[in-house]
Structures are given as C-alpha cells and as structure tokens.
C-alpha cells in the first residue's frame, strides 16, 4: 500500500482540524460529524496515523507505550484545538462542550430522538446488545424547590416486569462530569444508553446545577435530592429502591462517592486520619440532609476516573498534568469556580470524598485511567476504602486519558474496554445481591 507524501497528509489533517473546529456550527443533521471523523481516522494504517502524530506533535509511543497511534492522535488533536479558558467564559463554554460531546457520540444512540429540544417526549431506538432502550426526560425539584431535569432510561426487556420479581431490578443513578461547571444529561447520553442496553437496568441521569453560579455544596445537595426522588419512584422504572447503584465520571464520580457517604452516614463525622475542619450537617438548614436517615442505602457504586481529593497534588499531576484531555490548569479553574463564594472551606467532607466518613460506604468498583492527572487520587481513595474493610475492586484502563467514556464509540479498543467494564460491574453487583440474598435466607 502506498502512503501519501507528507505534504498531502498534512493538508488532509489540516482539513480534518478545520472540520472539527467548525463542528459546533453544524446543523442538527450533521451533529455527529466528529464521531465519523475520529472513528474514520482509526481505520487508517498505523504508519499514516504516526505521520499525523508527528505533524501534530502528539505524544509518542515512547512516552505512552500503552496508547496506540489512534488514541495518541485523538490526544494530539485535542491538545491542538483546546483553547485556554477563563472563569468568566465557563457559561459560554457549556454549549460548546455539550455540542462537541454529542458530536462524538454514535448517531445510533440518538435515533428517533424528537427534533424538538424540549426533551419532554419519550424516545426509543434500535436494539443494541439485544435490548431496545427508551428514554424520557422528566422535571423534578432540585434542593431549593426549583426545576431539575433528569433523564430516565429503560430497557424493553425489563420495563414491564414486576420489580420484586425482576432479576434486573437495579437502577443506576448517574452524575455527569465536567469539573462541576459544564456537562448535562446529553453529554453522557451514550454511556447511560450503553449501561441500560447491556444490563437491562434502568438508568437515571441528573442535570444538577453548576458552578460558578451555583457553588459548593449546591451540586451535592441536588444529587442527594435526586437520590431521594429515585428512592421514592424507583418502582415506576421497574426497579427497587433497595437496589440503587451510584455512578459518575470525573467530578460526577466524586459526587457519587459523596452521596454514598451521606446516605450511609446520616451525619458527617470528622475523619480520624485527616486534620480537616468539617462542619456537621446540622449547620446547614437543608431539608434533604435532615431526611437522609430515612433513605435506603445504595447497593454499590461505580466511580469512573473520579475526583476524590480537591486541593491535593499527587504524583500523577506531574506525570499527566499537561497535554492530555485534562490538565492542571483546567482543574485549578474548575475548582476555583466551584469553591468561589462557597460557604464551605477546604478540606471539607461535602467537597472531597477523601475527607468524609468512609467506614460504612457501599461496595465500590473504581476505574482509573492510566494517562490521567486524577489517576493516583482514585487509587489512593480505593486503598482507603480497602483499609476500612469495604468491598472494593479497582481497575486501571491502560493507554487512555481522562474522559475516556466519551470515546467509547470512536476508538475500537476502548469500545471493547467499556463493554467489558460494564459487564464486570454488572457481575460485581450480582455478587453483592447474591451475598445479601444468602444472608437473608440464613437469618
């Protein structure tokens, strides 16, 4: 096979970059152009990809030996196109971020979606992994009695079954990532859809309020309100309130861990191994906190490359803090926006899971990315849970950066990894259910 000369390859890549840069300006019927571009690049021969990587000054195989040429090209494209941002630009960034995240997703998970963007109508699509998935957006109350959107997914195979007789009566409550400042129910639609299709579980994705307009602890309050709503309404989704699993990626992973802590412990206690100034929940006159003791405990949690310790540098910060999907400047910006005008001070158990009471938290499945600035704090948090005797499984996906769930349909190897991760977490949950069932029978 003949390979185009370098000048032609560079011209082609320049055209690709211009197409990617203008994705946000495309009409709805072209909204997934980025998916096709990034996926198509992966079909090119490795020598061609390496030519592109050389042109972009992408990471080399010597730097990241576990990352293939396609993944390193995606990282290089992101680094070249990613503009510097300021706190004052975060609100404007949200629409661009949401557009790009949808543009990367497979069109198949959006088929037959109503063209009207009011998100009030039920949608469905083709069968994936044997399950047809439908979804519907609902409006529930946030922690301050305002409106909050949630997106509810159901698999056809479980939607009509009695929750008490259904082996798949699990419901996943998902919190999206985005540094507490960007993201919504659309940005992680593909992942939530995949979980529902593979497991037949119901899935509920939460559009909690964002910083800087709504600083900490608004996000965790909204997430707790969503948990309370789901505990009351799980049966309407063919699920049981005793089988809620918490999931989130990045900042959403941190929020999932915080919800697990707060529901497991009706009040926050100061951590015995951290000199942290932690206020009791009674200091916050918030009804949802006062009702925590009446909520069912979560069955398990899946944390995907989570934020667990805001404000602490780990070795992975130095190793992977520049030139990847998330760098230290991004983190500093997001954290500044999240904590600006907050009533909480660092370190605090309503900000970082590392400082909360983890002694009674639910079984946890923690997934870290090898090439991630947050890798080490995820692993340290997993070790902390293990030291408390919590049932923990940890998995590191090699050769991938922060935010890898958004690349699951454009990178073949990562697509297989995500399918495997969802399957393994489903097995993890079934084992927990089996253990609880056996314990109940013995009693």
Coordinates of C-alpha atoms in Angstrom, one line a residue:
X1 CA 0.0 0.0 0.0
X2 CA 1.3 3.4 -1.0
X3 CA 1.2 6.2 1.6
X4 CA 0.6 9.8 0.5
X5 CA 3.5 12.1 0.7
X6 CA 3.9 14.1 3.9
X7 CA 2.7 17.3 2.3
X8 CA -0.6 15.7 1.2
X9 CA -1.1 14.0 4.6
X10 CA -0.6 17.4 6.3
X11 CA -3.1 19.0 4.0
X12 CA -5.6 16.3 4.8
X13 CA -5.1 16.6 8.5
X14 CA -5.4 20.4 8.3
X15 CA -8.8 19.9 6.6
X16 CA -9.8 17.5 9.3
X17 CA -8.8 20.0 12.0
X18 CA -10.9 22.8 10.3
X19 CA -13.9 20.4 10.1
X20 CA -13.5 19.6 13.8
X21 CA -13.2 23.3 14.7
X22 CA -16.5 24.1 13.0
X23 CA -18.4 21.2 14.4
X24 CA -20.3 23.4 16.9
X25 CA -21.6 25.4 13.9
X26 CA -23.2 22.5 12.1
X27 CA -26.9 21.9 11.9
X28 CA -28.7 19.1 13.7
X29 CA -28.5 16.6 10.8
X30 CA -24.7 17.0 10.9
X31 CA -24.3 16.9 14.6
X32 CA -22.3 13.7 14.7
X33 CA -19.7 14.6 12.1
X34 CA -17.0 14.5 14.8
X35 CA -17.9 10.9 15.5
X36 CA -17.4 9.9 11.9
X37 CA -14.1 11.8 11.6
X38 CA -12.5 10.4 14.8
X39 CA -13.8 6.9 14.1
X40 CA -12.7 7.0 10.5
X41 CA -9.2 8.1 11.5
X42 CA -8.9 4.9 13.5
X43 CA -9.3 2.8 10.3
X44 CA -6.2 4.3 8.7
X45 CA -2.9 2.3 8.7
X46 CA -0.7 2.8 11.7
X47 CA 2.1 4.4 9.6
X48 CA -0.3 7.1 8.4
X49 CA -1.5 7.7 11.9
X50 CA 2.0 8.1 13.0
X51 CA 2.7 10.7 10.3
X52 CA -0.3 12.6 11.6
X53 CA 1.0 12.3 15.1
X54 CA 4.4 13.7 14.0
X55 CA 2.7 16.6 12.3
X56 CA 0.6 17.4 15.4
X57 CA 3.5 16.8 17.8
X58 CA 1.2 14.3 19.6
X59 CA 2.6 12.1 22.4
X60 CA 5.0 9.4 21.1
X61 CA 4.9 5.7 21.7
X62 CA 8.0 6.1 23.8
X63 CA 6.1 8.5 26.1
X64 CA 3.0 6.4 26.4
X65 CA 3.7 2.8 25.2
X66 CA 0.3 1.6 26.1
X67 CA -1.5 4.1 24.0
X68 CA -2.0 3.1 20.3
X69 CA -1.4 5.5 17.4
X70 CA -5.2 6.3 17.1
X71 CA -5.5 7.2 20.8
X72 CA -2.4 9.4 20.7
X73 CA -3.8 11.1 17.6
X74 CA -7.0 11.9 19.4
X75 CA -5.0 13.3 22.3
X76 CA -2.9 15.4 19.9
X77 CA -6.0 16.8 18.2
X78 CA -7.5 17.7 21.5
X79 CA -4.3 19.5 22.6
X80 CA -4.1 21.4 19.4
X81 CA -7.7 22.5 19.3
X82 CA -8.3 23.1 23.0
X83 CA -8.5 26.9 23.8
X84 CA -7.4 28.5 27.1
X85 CA -10.4 29.3 29.2
X86 CA -11.2 31.8 32.0
X87 CA -13.8 31.6 34.8
X88 CA -15.8 34.3 33.0
X89 CA -16.1 32.1 29.9
X90 CA -17.4 29.0 31.6
X91 CA -21.1 29.7 30.9
X92 CA -20.3 30.2 27.2
X93 CA -18.1 27.1 27.2
X94 CA -21.1 24.9 28.3
X95 CA -22.9 24.9 25.0
X96 CA -19.7 24.3 23.0
X97 CA -18.8 21.4 25.4
X98 CA -22.2 19.9 25.1
X99 CA -22.3 20.2 21.3
X100 CA -18.9 18.5 21.0
X101 CA -19.7 15.7 23.4
X102 CA -22.8 14.9 21.4
X103 CA -20.9 15.2 18.2
X104 CA -18.5 12.4 19.3
X105 CA -21.3 10.0 20.2
X106 CA -22.6 7.4 17.9
X107 CA -25.7 8.5 16.0
X108 CA -27.3 5.1 16.7
X109 CA -28.0 6.0 20.4
X110 CA -29.9 9.1 19.2
X111 CA -32.1 7.6 16.6
X112 CA -35.7 8.6 16.6
X113 CA -35.0 11.4 19.0
X114 CA -37.6 14.0 18.8
X115 CA -36.3 17.0 16.8
X116 CA -37.9 19.3 19.3
X117 CA -35.3 20.0 22.0
X118 CA -37.8 20.5 24.9
X119 CA -36.9 16.9 26.0
X120 CA -40.4 16.1 27.1
X121 CA -41.2 13.2 24.7
X122 CA -40.3 9.6 25.0
X123 CA -37.7 8.3 22.5
X124 CA -36.5 4.9 21.5
X125 CA -34.1 3.4 19.1
X126 CA -32.9 0.1 17.6
X127 CA -31.9 -2.9 19.6
X128 CA -28.3 -2.9 20.9
X129 CA -26.9 -6.0 22.6
X130 CA -30.4 -7.5 22.5
X131 CA -32.2 -4.6 24.3
X132 CA -34.2 -1.8 22.8
X133 CA -33.7 1.3 25.0
X134 CA -36.2 4.1 25.6
X135 CA -35.6 7.3 27.4
X136 CA -37.7 10.2 28.7
X137 CA -36.8 13.5 30.3
X138 CA -38.6 14.4 33.5
X139 CA -38.6 17.6 35.6
X140 CA -38.2 17.1 39.4
X141 CA -37.5 19.5 42.2
X142 CA -33.9 20.4 43.0
X143 CA -32.7 21.0 46.5
X144 CA -34.1 24.5 46.5
X145 CA -37.5 23.5 45.0
X146 CA -36.6 24.8 41.6
X147 CA -36.7 22.7 38.4
X148 CA -34.1 20.0 37.6
X149 CA -34.1 17.7 34.6
X150 CA -33.4 14.0 34.9
X151 CA -33.3 11.6 32.0
X152 CA -34.7 8.1 32.7
X153 CA -33.7 5.1 30.5
X154 CA -35.4 1.8 30.4
X155 CA -34.7 -1.4 28.5
X156 CA -37.6 -3.0 26.8
X157 CA -36.9 -6.4 28.4
X158 CA -37.4 -5.0 31.9
X159 CA -39.8 -2.1 31.6
X160 CA -43.0 -4.3 32.1
X161 CA -41.7 -6.6 34.8
X162 CA -42.6 -6.5 38.5
X163 CA -39.7 -5.0 40.3
X164 CA -39.9 -7.7 43.0
X165 CA -39.8 -10.5 40.5
X166 CA -37.3 -9.0 38.1
X167 CA -33.7 -10.2 38.5
X168 CA -32.6 -6.9 36.8
X169 CA -34.5 -4.6 39.2
X170 CA -31.4 -2.5 39.6
X171 CA -31.4 1.2 38.8
X172 CA -28.3 3.3 38.2
X173 CA -28.2 6.9 39.3
X174 CA -25.6 8.7 37.2
X175 CA -23.9 12.1 37.8
X176 CA -22.1 13.6 34.8
X177 CA -18.6 15.0 34.9
X178 CA -17.4 18.4 33.8
X179 CA -15.5 19.9 36.7
X180 CA -18.8 20.9 38.4
X181 CA -19.0 23.6 35.8
X182 CA -20.0 22.1 32.4
X183 CA -21.9 19.0 31.2
X184 CA -25.6 17.9 31.2
X185 CA -27.8 14.9 30.5
X186 CA -26.8 15.0 26.8
X187 CA -23.0 14.8 27.3
X188 CA -23.1 11.3 28.8
X189 CA -26.1 10.0 26.9
X190 CA -24.1 7.4 25.1
X191 CA -22.6 5.8 28.3
X192 CA -26.0 5.8 30.1
X193 CA -27.6 4.2 27.0
X194 CA -24.9 1.5 26.8
X195 CA -25.4 0.6 30.5
X196 CA -29.1 0.3 30.0
X197 CA -28.7 -1.8 26.9
X198 CA -26.1 -4.2 28.3
X199 CA -27.5 -4.7 31.7
X200 CA -31.3 -4.1 31.3
X201 CA -31.0 -1.9 34.4
X202 CA -33.0 1.4 34.5
X203 CA -30.7 4.4 34.4
X204 CA -31.4 7.9 35.7
X205 CA -29.0 10.8 34.7
X206 CA -29.1 14.0 36.7
X207 CA -28.8 17.6 35.4
X208 CA -27.6 19.1 38.7
X209 CA -26.9 22.8 39.0
X210 CA -23.4 24.0 38.0
X211 CA -20.8 26.5 39.2
X212 CA -19.8 29.3 39.3
X213 CA -23.5 30.4 39.5
X214 CA -24.1 27.6 42.0
X215 CA -21.0 26.9 44.1
X216 CA -20.5 24.1 46.5
X217 CA -22.5 22.5 48.1
X218 CA -25.3 23.0 45.6
X219 CA -24.3 20.1 43.3
X220 CA -24.2 17.6 46.1
X221 CA -27.5 18.9 47.5
X222 CA -29.1 18.5 44.1
X223 CA -27.6 15.0 43.7
X224 CA -29.0 14.0 47.2
X225 CA -32.4 15.3 46.2
X226 CA -32.3 13.2 43.0
X227 CA -31.4 10.2 45.2
X228 CA -34.4 10.9 47.4
X229 CA -36.6 11.2 44.4
X230 CA -35.4 7.9 43.0
X231 CA -35.8 6.1 46.3
X232 CA -39.5 7.1 46.2
X233 CA -40.1 6.5 42.4
X234 CA -37.8 3.5 41.5
X235 CA -40.8 1.2 41.2
X236 CA -42.1 3.4 38.3
X237 CA -38.9 2.4 36.4
X238 CA -39.3 -1.3 37.1
X239 CA -36.6 -1.1 39.8
X240 CA -36.4 -1.5 43.6
X241 CA -35.4 1.3 45.9
X242 CA -33.1 -1.2 47.7
X243 CA -31.1 -1.7 44.5
X244 CA -29.8 1.8 43.6
X245 CA -26.3 1.9 42.3
X246 CA -24.4 5.2 42.1
X247 CA -22.2 6.1 39.2
X248 CA -20.4 9.1 37.9
X249 CA -17.4 10.1 35.9
X250 CA -14.7 12.7 37.0
X251 CA -16.5 15.3 39.1
X252 CA -19.6 13.2 38.9
X253 CA -17.7 10.3 40.3
X254 CA -16.8 12.5 43.3
X255 CA -20.4 13.4 43.7
X256 CA -21.4 9.8 43.6
X257 CA -19.0 9.0 46.4
X258 CA -20.2 11.9 48.4
X259 CA -23.9 10.8 48.0
X260 CA -22.9 7.3 49.1
X261 CA -21.1 8.7 52.2
X262 CA -24.0 11.0 53.2
X263 CA -26.7 8.4 52.7
X264 CA -24.7 5.8 54.6
X265 CA -24.0 8.2 57.4
X266 CA -26.9 10.5 58.4
X267 CA -24.4 13.0 59.8
X268 CA -20.9 13.8 58.7
X269 CA -18.2 12.9 61.3
X270 CA -14.7 14.3 61.2
X271 CA -12.3 11.8 59.7
X272 CA -10.0 10.3 62.2
X273 CA -6.9 10.3 60.0
X274 CA -7.3 13.8 58.4
X275 CA -6.9 17.1 60.2
X276 CA -9.9 18.6 58.5
X277 CA -12.3 21.2 59.7
X278 CA -15.6 19.6 58.9
X279 CA -18.9 21.1 59.8
X280 CA -21.8 18.9 60.9
X281 CA -24.7 18.7 58.6
X282 CA -26.9 20.3 61.2
X283 CA -25.1 23.6 60.4
X284 CA -26.9 23.5 57.1
X285 CA -30.7 24.2 57.3
X286 CA -31.5 21.9 54.4
X287 CA -34.4 19.5 54.5
X288 CA -32.8 16.9 52.3
X289 CA -29.9 16.4 54.7
X290 CA -32.3 16.0 57.6
X291 CA -34.1 13.2 55.7
X292 CA -31.0 11.2 54.9
X293 CA -31.6 8.7 57.7
X294 CA -34.9 7.6 56.1
X295 CA -33.3 6.8 52.7
X296 CA -32.3 3.3 51.6
X297 CA -28.6 2.7 51.4
X298 CA -27.1 2.4 47.9
X299 CA -26.3 -1.1 46.8
X300 CA -23.0 -0.3 45.2
X301 CA -21.1 2.4 43.3
X302 CA -19.1 2.7 40.1
X303 CA -16.6 5.5 40.1
X304 CA -15.0 6.4 36.8
X305 CA -11.8 8.4 37.0
X306 CA -13.2 10.2 40.0
X307 CA -12.2 13.4 41.7
X308 CA -11.7 12.4 45.3
X309 CA -9.4 14.9 46.9
X310 CA -9.7 18.5 45.8
X311 CA -6.7 20.6 46.5
X312 CA -4.1 17.9 47.0
X313 CA -1.4 17.2 44.4
X314 CA -0.5 13.5 43.6
X315 CA 2.4 12.2 41.5
X316 CA 0.1 11.7 38.5
X317 CA -0.3 15.5 38.5
X318 CA 3.3 15.8 37.4
X319 CA 3.2 12.8 35.1
X320 CA 0.0 13.7 33.2
X321 CA -0.7 17.3 34.1
X322 CA -0.1 18.7 30.6
X323 CA -1.0 17.9 27.0
X324 CA -3.8 15.4 27.8
X325 CA -7.6 15.7 28.0
X326 CA -7.5 17.3 31.4
X327 CA -4.6 19.3 32.7
X328 CA -3.7 21.1 36.0
X329 CA -4.8 24.5 34.6
X330 CA -8.3 23.1 33.9
X331 CA -8.6 21.6 37.4
X332 CA -7.4 24.8 39.0
X333 CA -10.0 26.8 37.0
X334 CA -12.9 24.4 37.8
X335 CA -12.1 24.2 41.4
X336 CA -11.8 27.9 41.7
X337 CA -15.2 28.3 40.1
X338 CA -16.7 25.5 42.3
X339 CA -15.4 26.9 45.6
X340 CA -15.8 30.6 44.8
X341 CA -18.5 32.1 47.1
X342 CA -19.0 28.7 48.7
X343 CA -20.0 28.5 52.4
X344 CA -17.6 25.6 52.7
X345 CA -13.9 25.7 53.3
X346 CA -11.3 23.2 52.3
X347 CA -10.8 20.4 53.3
X348 CA -14.4 19.5 53.8
X349 CA -16.4 16.3 53.7
X350 CA -19.0 17.8 51.4
X351 CA -16.3 18.7 48.8
X352 CA -13.9 15.8 48.8
X353 CA -14.8 12.1 49.5
X354 CA -11.3 11.6 50.9
X355 CA -12.2 13.7 53.9
X356 CA -15.6 12.1 54.7
X357 CA -16.6 9.1 56.7
X358 CA -15.9 6.1 54.5
X359 CA -16.3 3.4 57.2
X360 CA -19.8 2.4 56.2
X361 CA -19.8 3.2 52.5
X362 CA -21.3 0.7 50.0
X363 CA -19.2 -1.8 47.9
X364 CA -17.2 0.1 45.3
X365 CA -15.9 -0.5 41.8
X366 CA -13.3 2.1 40.9
X367 CA -12.0 2.6 37.4
X368 CA -8.9 4.8 36.8
X369 CA -7.3 5.9 33.5
X370 CA -3.6 5.3 33.2
X371 CA -2.9 8.7 31.4
X372 CA -4.9 10.8 33.9
X373 CA -3.9 13.6 36.2
X374 CA -6.6 12.2 38.6
X375 CA -5.3 8.6 38.5
X376 CA -3.4 8.5 41.8
X377 CA -6.2 10.1 43.9
X378 CA -8.6 7.5 42.6
X379 CA -6.2 4.7 43.6
X380 CA -5.5 6.2 47.0
X381 CA -9.2 6.5 47.6
X382 CA -9.7 2.9 46.7
X383 CA -6.9 1.9 49.1
X384 CA -8.6 4.0 51.8
X385 CA -11.8 2.1 51.4
X386 CA -10.0 -1.2 51.5
X387 CA -8.3 -0.2 54.7
X388 CA -11.8 0.3 56.2
X389 CA -12.8 -3.2 55.1
X390 CA -15.0 -2.1 52.3
X391 CA -15.6 -4.5 49.4
X392 CA -13.6 -2.7 46.6
X393 CA -12.5 -3.7 43.1
X394 CA -10.1 -1.5 41.2
X395 CA -9.4 -1.5 37.5
X396 CA -6.9 0.7 35.6
X397 CA -7.5 1.0 31.8
X398 CA -4.1 1.3 30.2
X399 CA -3.2 3.8 27.4
X400 CA -6.3 6.0 27.8
X401 CA -6.7 9.6 29.1
X402 CA -9.2 11.3 31.4
X403 CA -12.7 11.3 30.0
X404 CA -12.3 8.0 28.1
X405 CA -16.0 7.2 28.4
X406 CA -16.7 9.9 25.7
X407 CA -14.5 8.0 23.2
X408 CA -16.2 4.6 23.6
X409 CA -17.7 4.5 20.1
X410 CA -14.8 6.2 18.1
X411 CA -11.9 4.0 19.4
X412 CA -12.3 0.3 18.8
X413 CA -10.1 -0.9 21.7
X414 CA -11.7 1.4 24.1
X415 CA -15.2 0.4 23.0
X416 CA -14.3 -3.2 23.9
X417 CA -12.8 -2.0 27.3
X418 CA -16.1 -0.1 28.1
X419 CA -18.2 -3.1 27.2
X420 CA -16.0 -5.2 29.5
X421 CA -16.1 -2.7 32.3
X422 CA -19.9 -2.5 32.3
X423 CA -20.1 -6.3 32.2
X424 CA -17.7 -6.7 35.1
X425 CA -19.5 -4.1 37.2
X426 CA -22.8 -5.9 36.5
X427 CA -21.2 -9.1 37.8
X428 CA -19.9 -7.2 40.8
X429 CA -23.5 -6.1 41.6
X430 CA -25.0 -9.5 41.0
X431 CA -22.5 -11.0 43.5
X432 CA -23.5 -8.4 46.1
X433 CA -27.2 -9.2 45.5
X434 CA -26.4 -12.9 45.8
X435 CA -24.5 -12.4 49.1
X436 CA -27.4 -10.4 50.5
X437 CA -29.9 -13.0 49.4
X438 CA -27.9 -15.8 51.1
X439 CA -27.5 -13.8 54.3
X440 CA -31.3 -13.1 54.4
X441 CA -32.1 -16.8 53.9
X442 CA -29.7 -17.8 56.7
X443 CA -31.4 -15.3 59.1

